[in-house]
XYZ file of N, CA and C in Angstrom:
240
model
N 16.675 33.273 8.478
C 16.729 32.694 7.144
C 16.798 33.801 6.101
N 17.558 33.575 5.040
C 17.604 34.563 3.967
C 16.240 34.685 3.287
N 15.993 35.824 2.705
C 14.728 36.073 2.008
C 14.746 35.392 0.647
N 14.613 34.083 0.667
C 14.518 33.285 -0.551
C 13.728 32.031 -0.222
N 13.156 31.391 -1.229
C 12.390 30.172 -0.957
C 13.232 29.129 -0.224
N 12.590 28.424 0.688
C 13.298 27.413 1.466
C 12.304 26.367 1.958
N 12.830 25.349 2.610
C 12.009 24.307 3.226
C 12.328 24.275 4.712
N 11.277 24.263 5.534
C 11.422 24.248 6.987
C 10.656 23.044 7.522
N 11.250 22.351 8.481
C 10.640 21.172 9.097
C 10.314 21.465 10.554
N 9.087 21.144 10.954
C 8.665 21.231 12.357
C 8.423 19.808 12.853
N 9.270 19.341 13.754
C 9.158 17.991 14.314
C 8.297 18.011 15.569
N 7.299 17.150 15.628
C 6.403 17.106 16.781
C 5.499 18.322 16.789
N 4.848 18.589 15.677
C 4.118 19.842 15.475
C 2.944 20.050 16.428
N 2.334 18.984 16.927
C 1.182 19.158 17.820
C 0.045 19.863 17.099
N -0.406 20.988 17.621
C -1.500 21.750 17.008
C -1.070 22.480 15.748
N 0.231 22.527 15.491
C 0.745 23.213 14.314
C 1.072 24.671 14.539
N 1.014 25.143 15.778
C 1.182 26.574 16.052
C 2.476 27.147 15.471
N 3.600 26.494 15.715
C 4.880 27.014 15.217
C 4.930 26.920 13.698
N 4.569 25.777 13.155
C 4.596 25.591 11.701
C 3.674 26.582 11.000
N 2.491 26.800 11.553
C 1.540 27.724 10.939
C 2.017 29.168 11.033
N 2.647 29.523 12.138
C 3.209 30.873 12.263
C 4.318 31.082 11.237
N 5.186 30.083 11.082
C 6.255 30.177 10.082
C 5.673 30.261 8.674
N 4.686 29.437 8.379
C 4.067 29.437 7.053
C 3.401 30.773 6.751
N 2.780 31.360 7.751
C 2.130 32.657 7.582
C 3.152 33.768 7.361
N 4.226 33.720 8.120
C 5.273 34.746 8.041
C 6.119 34.610 6.779
N 6.291 33.382 6.305
C 7.164 33.114 5.148
C 6.399 32.343 4.065
N 5.488 33.013 3.357
C 4.722 32.322 2.316
C 5.586 31.815 1.161
N 6.834 32.290 1.083
C 7.757 31.829 0.044
C 8.399 30.489 0.400
N 8.204 30.028 1.622
C 8.818 28.782 2.083
C 7.790 27.653 2.137
N 8.271 26.438 1.964
C 7.453 25.238 2.129
C 7.692 24.717 3.541
N 6.625 24.567 4.296
C 6.720 24.092 5.670
C 6.228 22.645 5.714
N 7.041 21.772 6.293
C 6.665 20.380 6.511
C 6.537 20.197 8.021
N 5.369 19.773 8.471
C 5.125 19.575 9.902
C 4.780 18.108 10.131
N 5.444 17.477 11.088
C 5.179 16.067 11.367
C 4.857 15.857 12.845
N 3.997 14.889 13.076
C 3.691 14.456 14.439
C 3.334 12.981 14.359
N 3.638 12.237 15.391
C 3.343 10.797 15.373
C 1.921 10.493 15.821
N 1.245 11.465 16.416
C -0.101 11.256 16.946
C -1.168 11.657 15.917
N -2.031 10.720 15.510
C -3.053 11.025 14.507
C -3.965 12.190 14.900
N -4.331 12.284 16.176
C -5.208 13.374 16.612
C -4.529 14.729 16.462
N -3.235 14.793 16.743
C -2.495 16.043 16.594
C -2.412 16.434 15.120
N -2.148 15.467 14.259
C -2.075 15.737 12.820
C -3.413 16.270 12.319
N -4.488 15.651 12.736
C -5.826 16.074 12.335
C -6.117 17.501 12.799
N -5.763 17.811 14.031
C -5.980 19.154 14.563
C -5.134 20.183 13.818
N -3.881 19.872 13.563
C -3.008 20.795 12.827
C -3.551 21.037 11.416
N -4.064 19.990 10.771
C -4.644 20.140 9.434
C -5.879 21.033 9.468
N -6.724 20.866 10.476
C -7.905 21.729 10.616
C -7.490 23.176 10.843
N -6.467 23.385 11.667
C -5.988 24.745 11.921
C -5.456 25.385 10.641
N -4.723 24.623 9.836
C -4.200 25.145 8.565
C -5.346 25.510 7.623
N -6.372 24.666 7.569
C -7.531 24.948 6.721
C -8.266 26.188 7.210
N -8.465 26.293 8.513
C -9.164 27.440 9.096
C -8.436 28.747 8.779
N -7.111 28.700 8.781
C -6.304 29.890 8.509
C -6.013 30.069 7.017
N -6.473 29.139 6.189
C -6.273 29.180 4.735
C -4.796 29.273 4.361
N -3.971 28.521 5.076
C -2.533 28.497 4.795
C -2.258 27.353 3.828
N -1.629 27.675 2.719
C -1.436 26.703 1.639
C -0.022 26.140 1.552
N 0.962 26.793 2.134
C 2.363 26.384 1.964
C 2.841 25.463 3.090
N 1.926 24.626 3.586
C 2.265 23.701 4.663
C 1.783 22.294 4.309
N 2.591 21.313 4.662
C 2.233 19.905 4.501
C 2.360 19.263 5.881
N 1.281 18.666 6.353
C 1.262 18.077 7.690
C 1.162 16.561 7.535
N 2.127 15.864 8.116
C 2.244 14.419 7.945
C 2.259 13.694 9.282
N 1.709 12.488 9.288
C 1.874 11.627 10.455
C 3.143 10.822 10.244
N 4.088 10.978 11.148
C 5.377 10.306 11.016
C 6.070 10.284 12.365
N 6.903 9.304 12.550
C 7.735 9.208 13.738
C 9.053 9.910 13.430
N 9.130 11.170 13.748
C 10.285 12.030 13.473
C 10.648 12.006 12.002
N 11.801 11.460 11.637
C 12.288 11.542 10.261
C 11.842 10.382 9.375
N 11.041 9.453 9.873
C 10.689 8.240 9.125
C 10.129 8.528 7.734
N 9.260 9.498 7.593
C 8.633 9.807 6.308
C 9.441 10.809 5.489
N 10.620 11.172 5.967
C 11.372 12.265 5.346
C 12.737 11.842 4.822
N 12.937 10.569 4.595
C 14.247 10.063 4.177
C 14.760 10.804 2.947
N 15.991 11.267 3.033
C 16.650 11.922 1.916
C 16.273 13.370 1.686
N 15.356 13.904 2.466
C 14.946 15.296 2.280
C 15.871 16.229 3.052
N 16.010 17.455 2.541
C 16.847 18.458 3.185
C 16.009 19.676 3.526
N 16.417 20.357 4.609
C 15.686 21.515 5.090
C 16.656 22.629 5.457
N 16.229 23.859 5.261
C 17.046 25.008 5.648
C 17.047 25.170 7.163
N 15.943 24.735 7.803
C 15.817 24.865 9.253
C 14.939 23.739 9.778
N 15.283 23.233 10.952
C 14.452 22.257 11.657
C 14.117 22.849 13.014
N 12.820 22.911 13.329
C 12.379 23.443 14.615
C 11.614 22.363 15.364
N 11.567 22.503 16.679
C 10.809 21.583 17.515
C 10.583 22.233 18.867
N 9.410 22.024 19.422
C 9.091 22.540 20.747
C 8.403 21.420 21.526
N 9.167 20.384 21.907
C 8.553 19.242 22.586
C 8.055 19.608 23.986
N 7.135 18.798 24.477
C 6.621 19.065 25.834
C 7.691 18.929 26.896
């Protein structure tokens, strides 16, 4: 990604490991992380709080359901 502000989407974030690594590495970017499982969302939110990462939004959603009309510079996913 170019060194400029951007939006990145992590689909099926689970614990948030990938999204949190991206958010830490690219504080200029807004990271949106989604997972359909409430327990995973809760864990990812706790991990973000523990790491004091502010440029991440973690949502409970079934893939793109909560993201209608939004655009991203990159979409990542690491499904099981």
